[in-house]
Amino acid sequence: MTALDLSSPVAVVGTGTMGQGIAQVALVAGHPVRLYDAVPGRALQAAEAIGARLDRLVEKERLTTAERDAARARLRPADETAELADCALVVEAVLERLDVKQELFRALEDVVSDDCLLATNTSSLSVTAIGGALRLPGRFVGLHFFNPAPLLPLVEVVSGFATDVSYATRAYETARAWGKTPVACADTPGFIVNRVARPFYAEAFAVYESQGADPATIDAVLRESGGFRMGAFELTDLIGQDVNESVTHSVWQSFFQDVRFTPSLAQRRLVESGRLGRKTGHGWYDHSGGAERPRPHTAEPAGPPAYVVAEGDLGPAAELLALIREAGIEVREEGEDNGTRLVLPSGGQLALADGQTSVEYRDVVYFDLALDYRAATRVALSHAPDTSPVTVTEATGLFQALGKKVSVIGDVPGMIVARTVARIIDLAVDAAAKGVATEEDIDTAMRLGVNYPLGPFEWSRRLGRGWAGALLDEMHEIDPSGRYAPSLALYRYACATDKREDTP
């Protein structure tokens, strides 16, 4: 099946923020649109709100006056579901309750034709379970838009267990015809984005809970070293702590309380206290008027070392060697290929985060992963309590000489960016191996859905296919709860390009 013809009416049931956004997308694409809400008067209010947004698009010269007028003429609020009878697509955006959605779609089946495409915008419920209540579940799909729907390009097109391929294709092509970037995925908890993104929040909260660093420092490292648009604490304050925790809890429960998706106790306490983020004026941060944003920990200036000795090529951090030379610091290479570390003049070592802790070694300072060491403006360091102060000073001065701010955090395995990226890669590889989505669609979803600087598979190729598994192996040895145990899929993924022996 191809995309719906533009003459085909589209209905949106539920006229909150998301429902209005989806209706606007279909309307601007050229469809006649019907709005329905169970609460009398809300559909009319929503139509007026959409009309006002169309006016703003004209002011911004994104629509012509004629296009706006034509769109307004195609928009019609409906008082009863019977007015949706001729629609070719009905998209639901109502309360996130399974019973409510099932009841709605059972009622819609009595109204629309048997070939009408029915879609839910659910972000947390099972598409299969919602469609299971239908007489014809084959024409039921998930169309998960991201908020705000008119602006964000990604749409997850979710096939339930009983969804017919032809209807999933029609939904996919229709989303694309509307100017969106659709990705196809199977019905799994969290779909693509909300499944693969869990470690971004979970690992930041875990570092905080272990007293490794404060929220402002963790956010700064994720942004300025990891290349993420926002840090986990500021992003969840924007989303709403209750909303973010609810999604995390739903995914955790849906995976039968899999330890890899365990919610954060610190976030639970935040929600219980009513500090839900920007919408309540306080979350991880104080958002009240005049409140000063806490600053990340930044080390005081330190003198750079006269030279460093490079043992190995530094692996994912190899670019540092050129930066060090450009800063006028001598690099002595010993040619050993047995690690990713630098030896400082004091004899202390500086090593890329590998999932271990400094306390396991004598005089070692770890530095965190960066998306791009040349572009990064901040680098995190960690060390044990008994690490030589001279080593810490030399390590700090080295990165400052490269033009980086330095945040010294606690001795946490995997630090901040490295453990986060490793776990995201693991969940992405596991999802692809289980047929949730293709590698390409997972990368697209994570870049467009949550603005990651790279898709997980792009990141893995840059770091080396075995990098994430090696780091998680070390973390699993320290914390054998299973949270950091690399998936079988990640092991196979890493081995796929390894040189294998001919015989066992």
Tab-separated table of N, CA, C and O in Angstrom, residues 385-485:
chain	number	residue	atom	x	y	z
A	385	PRO	N	41.294	8.235	46.281
A	385	PRO	CA	41.677	9.172	47.356
A	385	PRO	C	43.176	9.222	47.621
A	385	PRO	O	43.694	10.266	48.044
A	386	ASP	N	43.882	8.102	47.378
A	386	ASP	CA	45.316	8.094	47.672
A	386	ASP	C	46.189	8.326	46.444
A	386	ASP	O	47.407	8.148	46.493
A	387	THR	N	45.577	8.747	45.330
A	387	THR	CA	46.383	9.078	44.159
A	387	THR	C	47.271	10.288	44.477
A	387	THR	O	46.842	11.228	45.150
A	388	SER	N	48.491	10.245	43.993
A	388	SER	CA	49.429	11.327	44.264
A	388	SER	C	48.885	12.670	43.780
A	388	SER	O	48.454	12.785	42.618
A	389	PRO	N	48.890	13.693	44.617
A	389	PRO	CA	48.444	15.026	44.190
A	389	PRO	C	49.234	15.552	43.001
A	389	PRO	O	48.700	16.304	42.179
A	390	VAL	N	50.502	15.161	42.908
A	390	VAL	CA	51.321	15.604	41.779
A	390	VAL	C	50.772	15.038	40.472
A	390	VAL	O	50.690	15.731	39.452
A	391	THR	N	50.383	13.768	40.496
A	391	THR	CA	49.814	13.144	39.301
A	391	THR	C	48.522	13.832	38.895
A	391	THR	O	48.287	14.101	37.708
A	392	VAL	N	47.683	14.131	39.870
A	392	VAL	CA	46.412	14.807	39.584
A	392	VAL	C	46.672	16.192	38.994
A	392	VAL	O	46.021	16.596	38.020
A	393	THR	N	47.630	16.887	39.563
A	393	THR	CA	47.968	18.227	39.060
A	393	THR	C	48.492	18.163	37.629
A	393	THR	O	48.111	18.967	36.771
A	394	GLU	N	49.389	17.216	37.360
A	394	GLU	CA	49.933	17.085	36.007
A	394	GLU	C	48.837	16.730	35.000
A	394	GLU	O	48.802	17.269	33.882
A	395	ALA	N	47.929	15.829	35.388
A	395	ALA	CA	46.838	15.435	34.492
A	395	ALA	C	45.909	16.616	34.223
A	395	ALA	O	45.494	16.861	33.078
A	396	THR	N	45.601	17.358	35.277
A	396	THR	CA	44.740	18.537	35.127
A	396	THR	C	45.401	19.576	34.230
A	396	THR	O	44.776	20.107	33.291
A	397	GLY	N	46.664	19.860	34.485
A	397	GLY	CA	47.386	20.848	33.695
A	397	GLY	C	47.518	20.450	32.238
A	397	GLY	O	47.496	21.312	31.348
A	398	LEU	N	47.649	19.158	31.980
A	398	LEU	CA	47.764	18.682	30.604
A	398	LEU	C	46.515	19.049	29.807
A	398	LEU	O	46.607	19.626	28.712
A	399	PHE	N	45.335	18.728	30.326
A	399	PHE	CA	44.107	19.007	29.584
A	399	PHE	C	43.812	20.503	29.533
A	399	PHE	O	43.266	21.001	28.539
A	400	GLN	N	44.180	21.220	30.578
A	400	GLN	CA	44.011	22.668	30.528
A	400	GLN	C	44.899	23.292	29.453
A	400	GLN	O	44.498	24.247	28.787
A	401	ALA	N	46.080	22.730	29.246
A	401	ALA	CA	46.972	23.219	28.196
A	401	ALA	C	46.385	22.982	26.808
A	401	ALA	O	46.753	23.659	25.842
A	402	LEU	N	45.449	22.027	26.715
A	402	LEU	CA	44.771	21.760	25.444
A	402	LEU	C	43.543	22.644	25.264
A	402	LEU	O	42.790	22.477	24.294
A	403	GLY	N	43.317	23.556	26.218
A	403	GLY	CA	42.185	24.471	26.126
A	403	GLY	C	40.899	23.924	26.698
A	403	GLY	O	39.819	24.449	26.401
A	404	LYS	N	40.998	22.883	27.538
A	404	LYS	CA	39.807	22.261	28.101
A	404	LYS	C	39.597	22.676	29.554
A	404	LYS	O	40.553	22.805	30.314
A	405	LYS	N	38.333	22.859	29.935
A	405	LYS	CA	38.007	22.932	31.341
A	405	LYS	C	38.075	21.516	31.896
A	405	LYS	O	37.792	20.542	31.183
A	406	VAL	N	38.441	21.382	33.154
A	406	VAL	CA	38.594	20.063	33.759
A	406	VAL	C	37.651	19.935	34.948
A	406	VAL	O	37.634	20.803	35.829
A	407	SER	N	36.863	18.873	34.953
A	407	SER	CA	36.023	18.538	36.095
A	407	SER	C	36.556	17.258	36.723
A	407	SER	O	36.636	16.224	36.048
A	408	VAL	N	36.954	17.348	37.976
A	408	VAL	CA	37.445	16.174	38.691
A	408	VAL	C	36.271	15.568	39.449
A	408	VAL	O	35.657	16.228	40.289
A	409	ILE	N	35.926	14.319	39.133
A	409	ILE	CA	34.791	13.650	39.758
A	409	ILE	C	35.290	12.509	40.637
A	409	ILE	O	36.489	12.233	40.713
A	410	GLY	N	34.368	11.837	41.293
A	410	GLY	CA	34.722	10.710	42.142
A	410	GLY	C	35.207	9.517	41.339
A	410	GLY	O	35.090	9.465	40.107
A	411	ASP	N	35.734	8.544	42.045
A	411	ASP	CA	36.326	7.358	41.407
A	411	ASP	C	35.232	6.358	41.032
A	411	ASP	O	35.077	5.311	41.654
A	412	VAL	N	34.443	6.716	40.012
A	412	VAL	CA	33.336	5.859	39.582
A	412	VAL	C	33.738	5.097	38.325
A	412	VAL	O	34.317	5.685	37.398
A	413	PRO	N	33.477	3.813	38.260
A	413	PRO	CA	33.858	3.030	37.074
A	413	PRO	C	33.125	3.513	35.831
A	413	PRO	O	31.932	3.783	35.859
A	414	GLY	N	33.867	3.648	34.739
A	414	GLY	CA	33.251	4.080	33.488
A	414	GLY	C	32.982	5.562	33.410
A	414	GLY	O	32.491	6.058	32.394
A	415	MET	N	33.239	6.278	34.499
A	415	MET	CA	33.079	7.730	34.572
A	415	MET	C	31.668	8.163	34.167
A	415	MET	O	30.698	7.607	34.666
A	416	ILE	N	31.515	9.102	33.263
A	416	ILE	CA	30.179	9.614	32.911
A	416	ILE	C	29.833	9.293	31.463
A	416	ILE	O	28.915	8.523	31.178
A	417	VAL	N	30.570	9.871	30.523
A	417	VAL	CA	30.249	9.680	29.107
A	417	VAL	C	30.502	8.238	28.678
A	417	VAL	O	29.673	7.627	27.992
A	418	ALA	N	31.622	7.662	29.104
A	418	ALA	CA	31.998	6.329	28.633
A	418	ALA	C	30.962	5.281	29.018
A	418	ALA	O	30.525	4.485	28.176
A	419	ARG	N	30.546	5.255	30.277
A	419	ARG	CA	29.580	4.231	30.698
A	419	ARG	C	28.223	4.457	30.027
A	419	ARG	O	27.508	3.507	29.700
A	420	THR	N	27.859	5.729	29.832
A	420	THR	CA	26.585	6.044	29.186
A	420	THR	C	26.564	5.557	27.746
A	420	THR	O	25.629	4.876	27.308
A	421	VAL	N	27.604	5.886	27.004
A	421	VAL	CA	27.662	5.495	25.594
A	421	VAL	C	27.743	3.975	25.454
A	421	VAL	O	27.089	3.376	24.586
A	422	ALA	N	28.519	3.320	26.321
A	422	ALA	CA	28.650	1.859	26.250
A	422	ALA	C	27.296	1.177	26.458
A	422	ALA	O	26.949	0.228	25.739
A	423	ARG	N	26.524	1.659	27.412
A	423	ARG	CA	25.229	1.030	27.679
A	423	ARG	C	24.222	1.333	26.579
A	423	ARG	O	23.391	0.477	26.233
A	424	ILE	N	24.271	2.527	26.016
A	424	ILE	CA	23.386	2.842	24.891
A	424	ILE	C	23.696	1.929	23.713
A	424	ILE	O	22.780	1.389	23.062
A	425	ILE	N	24.978	1.736	23.422
A	425	ILE	CA	25.372	0.837	22.335
A	425	ILE	C	24.876	-0.575	22.606
A	425	ILE	O	24.332	-1.249	21.711
A	426	ASP	N	25.020	-1.049	23.833
A	426	ASP	CA	24.598	-2.408	24.180
A	426	ASP	C	23.101	-2.589	23.945
A	426	ASP	O	22.669	-3.571	23.319
A	427	LEU	N	22.283	-1.650	24.433
A	427	LEU	CA	20.837	-1.785	24.255
A	427	LEU	C	20.443	-1.676	22.787
A	427	LEU	O	19.503	-2.335	22.340
A	428	ALA	N	21.165	-0.858	22.026
A	428	ALA	CA	20.869	-0.721	20.603
A	428	ALA	C	21.189	-2.008	19.849
A	428	ALA	O	20.403	-2.472	19.019
A	429	VAL	N	22.353	-2.579	20.126
A	429	VAL	CA	22.745	-3.827	19.463
A	429	VAL	C	21.777	-4.946	19.834
A	429	VAL	O	21.369	-5.749	18.980
A	430	ASP	N	21.385	-5.002	21.098
A	430	ASP	CA	20.444	-6.018	21.555
A	430	ASP	C	19.094	-5.854	20.856
A	430	ASP	O	18.470	-6.839	20.440
A	431	ALA	N	18.640	-4.611	20.706
A	431	ALA	CA	17.360	-4.357	20.042
A	431	ALA	C	17.398	-4.791	18.580
A	431	ALA	O	16.462	-5.419	18.070
A	432	ALA	N	18.491	-4.469	17.891
A	432	ALA	CA	18.608	-4.860	16.483
A	432	ALA	C	18.642	-6.381	16.346
A	432	ALA	O	18.014	-6.951	15.444
A	433	ALA	N	19.381	-7.043	17.244
A	433	ALA	CA	19.497	-8.498	17.176
A	433	ALA	C	18.161	-9.183	17.422
A	433	ALA	O	17.919	-10.291	16.912
A	434	LYS	N	17.289	-8.533	18.175
A	434	LYS	CA	15.980	-9.123	18.484
A	434	LYS	C	14.896	-8.671	17.514
A	434	LYS	O	13.711	-8.934	17.738
A	435	GLY	N	15.292	-8.009	16.451
A	435	GLY	CA	14.344	-7.658	15.402
A	435	GLY	C	13.451	-6.479	15.711
A	435	GLY	O	12.428	-6.281	15.054
A	436	VAL	N	13.833	-5.664	16.696
A	436	VAL	CA	13.029	-4.492	17.023
A	436	VAL	C	13.059	-3.492	15.874
A	436	VAL	O	12.038	-2.912	15.500
A	437	ALA	N	14.228	-3.271	15.299
A	437	ALA	CA	14.399	-2.341	14.181
A	437	ALA	C	15.758	-2.602	13.550
A	437	ALA	O	16.607	-3.295	14.131
A	438	THR	N	15.976	-2.046	12.388
A	438	THR	CA	17.278	-2.180	11.732
A	438	THR	C	18.295	-1.253	12.389
A	438	THR	O	17.933	-0.286	13.075
A	439	GLU	N	19.571	-1.520	12.164
A	439	GLU	CA	20.620	-0.653	12.692
A	439	GLU	C	20.435	0.778	12.184
A	439	GLU	O	20.585	1.737	12.945
A	440	GLU	N	20.122	0.904	10.911
A	440	GLU	CA	19.958	2.236	10.315
A	440	GLU	C	18.808	2.982	10.971
A	440	GLU	O	18.921	4.176	11.292
A	441	ASP	N	17.676	2.300	11.185
A	441	ASP	CA	16.523	2.963	11.791
A	441	ASP	C	16.778	3.304	13.254
A	441	ASP	O	16.297	4.330	13.756
A	442	ILE	N	17.527	2.473	13.957
A	442	ILE	CA	17.862	2.784	15.345
A	442	ILE	C	18.736	4.033	15.401
A	442	ILE	O	18.497	4.931	16.220
A	443	ASP	N	19.738	4.118	14.541
A	443	ASP	CA	20.581	5.313	14.508
A	443	ASP	C	19.758	6.561	14.180
A	443	ASP	O	19.909	7.614	14.812
A	444	THR	N	18.877	6.441	13.190
A	444	THR	CA	18.029	7.568	12.805
A	444	THR	C	17.133	7.992	13.963
A	444	THR	O	16.992	9.185	14.256
A	445	ALA	N	16.538	7.015	14.623
A	445	ALA	CA	15.626	7.311	15.727
A	445	ALA	C	16.326	8.037	16.862
A	445	ALA	O	15.795	8.999	17.432
A	446	MET	N	17.544	7.611	17.200
A	446	MET	CA	18.233	8.226	18.332
A	446	MET	C	18.777	9.618	17.982
A	446	MET	O	18.863	10.484	18.846
A	447	ARG	N	19.124	9.829	16.739
A	447	ARG	CA	19.591	11.160	16.345
A	447	ARG	C	18.436	12.155	16.266
A	447	ARG	O	18.547	13.291	16.714
A	448	LEU	N	17.304	11.720	15.708
A	448	LEU	CA	16.188	12.631	15.503
A	448	LEU	C	15.231	12.679	16.692
A	448	LEU	O	14.624	13.713	16.964
A	449	GLY	N	15.096	11.565	17.395
A	449	GLY	CA	14.134	11.510	18.502
A	449	GLY	C	14.635	12.160	19.768
A	449	GLY	O	13.858	12.789	20.503
A	450	VAL	N	15.929	12.013	20.065
A	450	VAL	CA	16.488	12.586	21.291
A	450	VAL	C	17.765	13.386	21.026
A	450	VAL	O	18.528	13.673	21.946
A	451	ASN	N	17.995	13.718	19.767
A	451	ASN	CA	19.097	14.621	19.386
A	451	ASN	C	20.475	14.131	19.806
A	451	ASN	O	21.340	14.926	20.180
A	452	TYR	N	20.722	12.814	19.756
A	452	TYR	CA	22.060	12.321	20.055
A	452	TYR	C	23.012	12.768	18.954
A	452	TYR	O	22.629	12.834	17.780
A	453	PRO	N	24.250	13.072	19.303
A	453	PRO	CA	25.190	13.539	18.282
A	453	PRO	C	25.536	12.467	17.258
A	453	PRO	O	25.880	12.789	16.114
A	454	LEU	N	25.464	11.210	17.663
A	454	LEU	CA	25.676	10.077	16.766
A	454	LEU	C	24.678	8.987	17.117
A	454	LEU	O	24.264	8.855	18.278
A	455	GLY	N	24.304	8.178	16.125
A	455	GLY	CA	23.525	6.996	16.434
A	455	GLY	C	24.410	5.977	17.133
A	455	GLY	O	25.636	6.007	16.993
A	456	PRO	N	23.825	5.050	17.901
A	456	PRO	CA	24.634	4.066	18.640
A	456	PRO	C	25.563	3.235	17.761
A	456	PRO	O	26.701	2.951	18.148
A	457	PHE	N	25.096	2.857	16.582
A	457	PHE	CA	25.949	2.049	15.704
A	457	PHE	C	27.044	2.907	15.062
A	457	PHE	O	28.163	2.435	14.866
A	458	GLU	N	26.725	4.154	14.755
A	458	GLU	CA	27.757	5.078	14.268
A	458	GLU	C	28.834	5.251	15.334
A	458	GLU	O	30.037	5.233	15.032
A	459	TRP	N	28.415	5.397	16.576
A	459	TRP	CA	29.348	5.575	17.683
A	459	TRP	C	30.214	4.334	17.855
A	459	TRP	O	31.421	4.417	18.052
A	460	SER	N	29.581	3.172	17.762
A	460	SER	CA	30.317	1.924	17.932
A	460	SER	C	31.366	1.734	16.854
A	460	SER	O	32.490	1.298	17.127
A	461	ARG	N	31.014	2.071	15.623
A	461	ARG	CA	32.000	1.940	14.548
A	461	ARG	C	33.184	2.880	14.766
A	461	ARG	O	34.319	2.548	14.455
A	462	ARG	N	32.914	4.057	15.299
A	462	ARG	CA	33.986	5.011	15.552
A	462	ARG	C	34.884	4.529	16.696
A	462	ARG	O	36.110	4.679	16.634
A	463	LEU	N	34.298	3.956	17.735
A	463	LEU	CA	35.052	3.531	18.920
A	463	LEU	C	35.682	2.157	18.765
A	463	LEU	O	36.634	1.825	19.479
A	464	GLY	N	35.156	1.371	17.837
A	464	GLY	CA	35.587	-0.021	17.687
A	464	GLY	C	34.491	-0.938	18.197
A	464	GLY	O	33.935	-0.711	19.279
A	465	ARG	N	34.174	-1.960	17.456
A	465	ARG	CA	33.022	-2.800	17.785
A	465	ARG	C	33.169	-3.504	19.127
A	465	ARG	O	32.184	-3.857	19.762
A	466	GLY	N	34.399	-3.699	19.581
A	466	GLY	CA	34.596	-4.381	20.852
A	466	GLY	C	34.699	-3.456	22.042
A	466	GLY	O	34.772	-3.920	23.189
A	467	TRP	N	34.693	-2.131	21.805
A	467	TRP	CA	34.947	-1.184	22.887
A	467	TRP	C	33.884	-1.246	23.981
A	467	TRP	O	34.194	-1.341	25.171
A	468	ALA	N	32.611	-1.183	23.616
A	468	ALA	CA	31.536	-1.148	24.614
A	468	ALA	C	31.517	-2.419	25.449
A	468	ALA	O	31.384	-2.373	26.680
A	469	GLY	N	31.671	-3.566	24.802
A	469	GLY	CA	31.655	-4.830	25.533
A	469	GLY	C	32.802	-4.942	26.518
A	469	GLY	O	32.631	-5.437	27.640
A	470	ALA	N	33.982	-4.471	26.116
A	470	ALA	CA	35.142	-4.538	27.007
A	470	ALA	C	34.928	-3.671	28.238
A	470	ALA	O	35.235	-4.078	29.371
A	471	LEU	N	34.377	-2.457	28.052
A	471	LEU	CA	34.143	-1.580	29.197
A	471	LEU	C	33.072	-2.161	30.116
A	471	LEU	O	33.213	-2.164	31.348
A	472	LEU	N	31.996	-2.679	29.530
A	472	LEU	CA	30.917	-3.239	30.344
A	472	LEU	C	31.354	-4.501	31.068
A	472	LEU	O	30.907	-4.771	32.193
A	473	ASP	N	32.231	-5.285	30.453
A	473	ASP	CA	32.782	-6.465	31.142
A	473	ASP	C	33.466	-6.062	32.442
A	473	ASP	O	33.301	-6.700	33.487
A	474	GLU	N	34.264	-5.002	32.374
A	474	GLU	CA	34.970	-4.529	33.571
A	474	GLU	C	33.984	-4.017	34.618
A	474	GLU	O	34.143	-4.279	35.816
A	475	MET	N	32.956	-3.318	34.190
A	475	MET	CA	31.974	-2.804	35.136
A	475	MET	C	31.162	-3.938	35.758
A	475	MET	O	30.810	-3.895	36.938
A	476	HIS	N	30.880	-4.959	34.960
A	476	HIS	CA	30.135	-6.115	35.474
A	476	HIS	C	30.946	-6.860	36.532
A	476	HIS	O	30.382	-7.394	37.497
A	477	GLU	N	32.250	-6.875	36.366
A	477	GLU	CA	33.094	-7.540	37.357
A	477	GLU	C	33.037	-6.805	38.699
A	477	GLU	O	33.043	-7.426	39.761
A	478	ILE	N	32.950	-5.486	38.640
A	478	ILE	CA	32.856	-4.691	39.858
A	478	ILE	C	31.443	-4.756	40.442
A	478	ILE	O	31.256	-4.844	41.655
A	479	ASP	N	30.438	-4.714	39.560
A	479	ASP	CA	29.036	-4.751	39.978
A	479	ASP	C	28.346	-5.921	39.279
A	479	ASP	O	27.796	-5.778	38.195
A	480	PRO	N	28.368	-7.111	39.892
A	480	PRO	CA	27.821	-8.305	39.236
A	480	PRO	C	26.308	-8.446	39.342
A	480	PRO	O	25.776	-9.552	39.216
A	481	SER	N	25.598	-7.350	39.548
A	481	SER	CA	24.135	-7.404	39.661
A	481	SER	C	23.474	-7.782	38.345
A	481	SER	O	22.316	-8.204	38.329
A	482	GLY	N	24.187	-7.610	37.235
A	482	GLY	CA	23.621	-7.852	35.911
A	482	GLY	C	23.327	-6.569	35.159
A	482	GLY	O	23.103	-6.599	33.945
A	483	ARG	N	23.335	-5.449	35.855
A	483	ARG	CA	23.042	-4.166	35.215
A	483	ARG	C	24.006	-3.872	34.072
A	483	ARG	O	23.623	-3.317	33.039
A	484	TYR	N	25.278	-4.247	34.262
A	484	TYR	CA	26.295	-3.920	33.263
A	484	TYR	C	26.766	-5.136	32.468
A	484	TYR	O	27.714	-5.019	31.692
A	485	ALA	N	26.129	-6.263	32.657
A	485	ALA	CA	26.523	-7.455	31.903
A	485	ALA	C	26.258	-7.234	30.420
A	485	ALA	O	25.122	-6.951	30.031
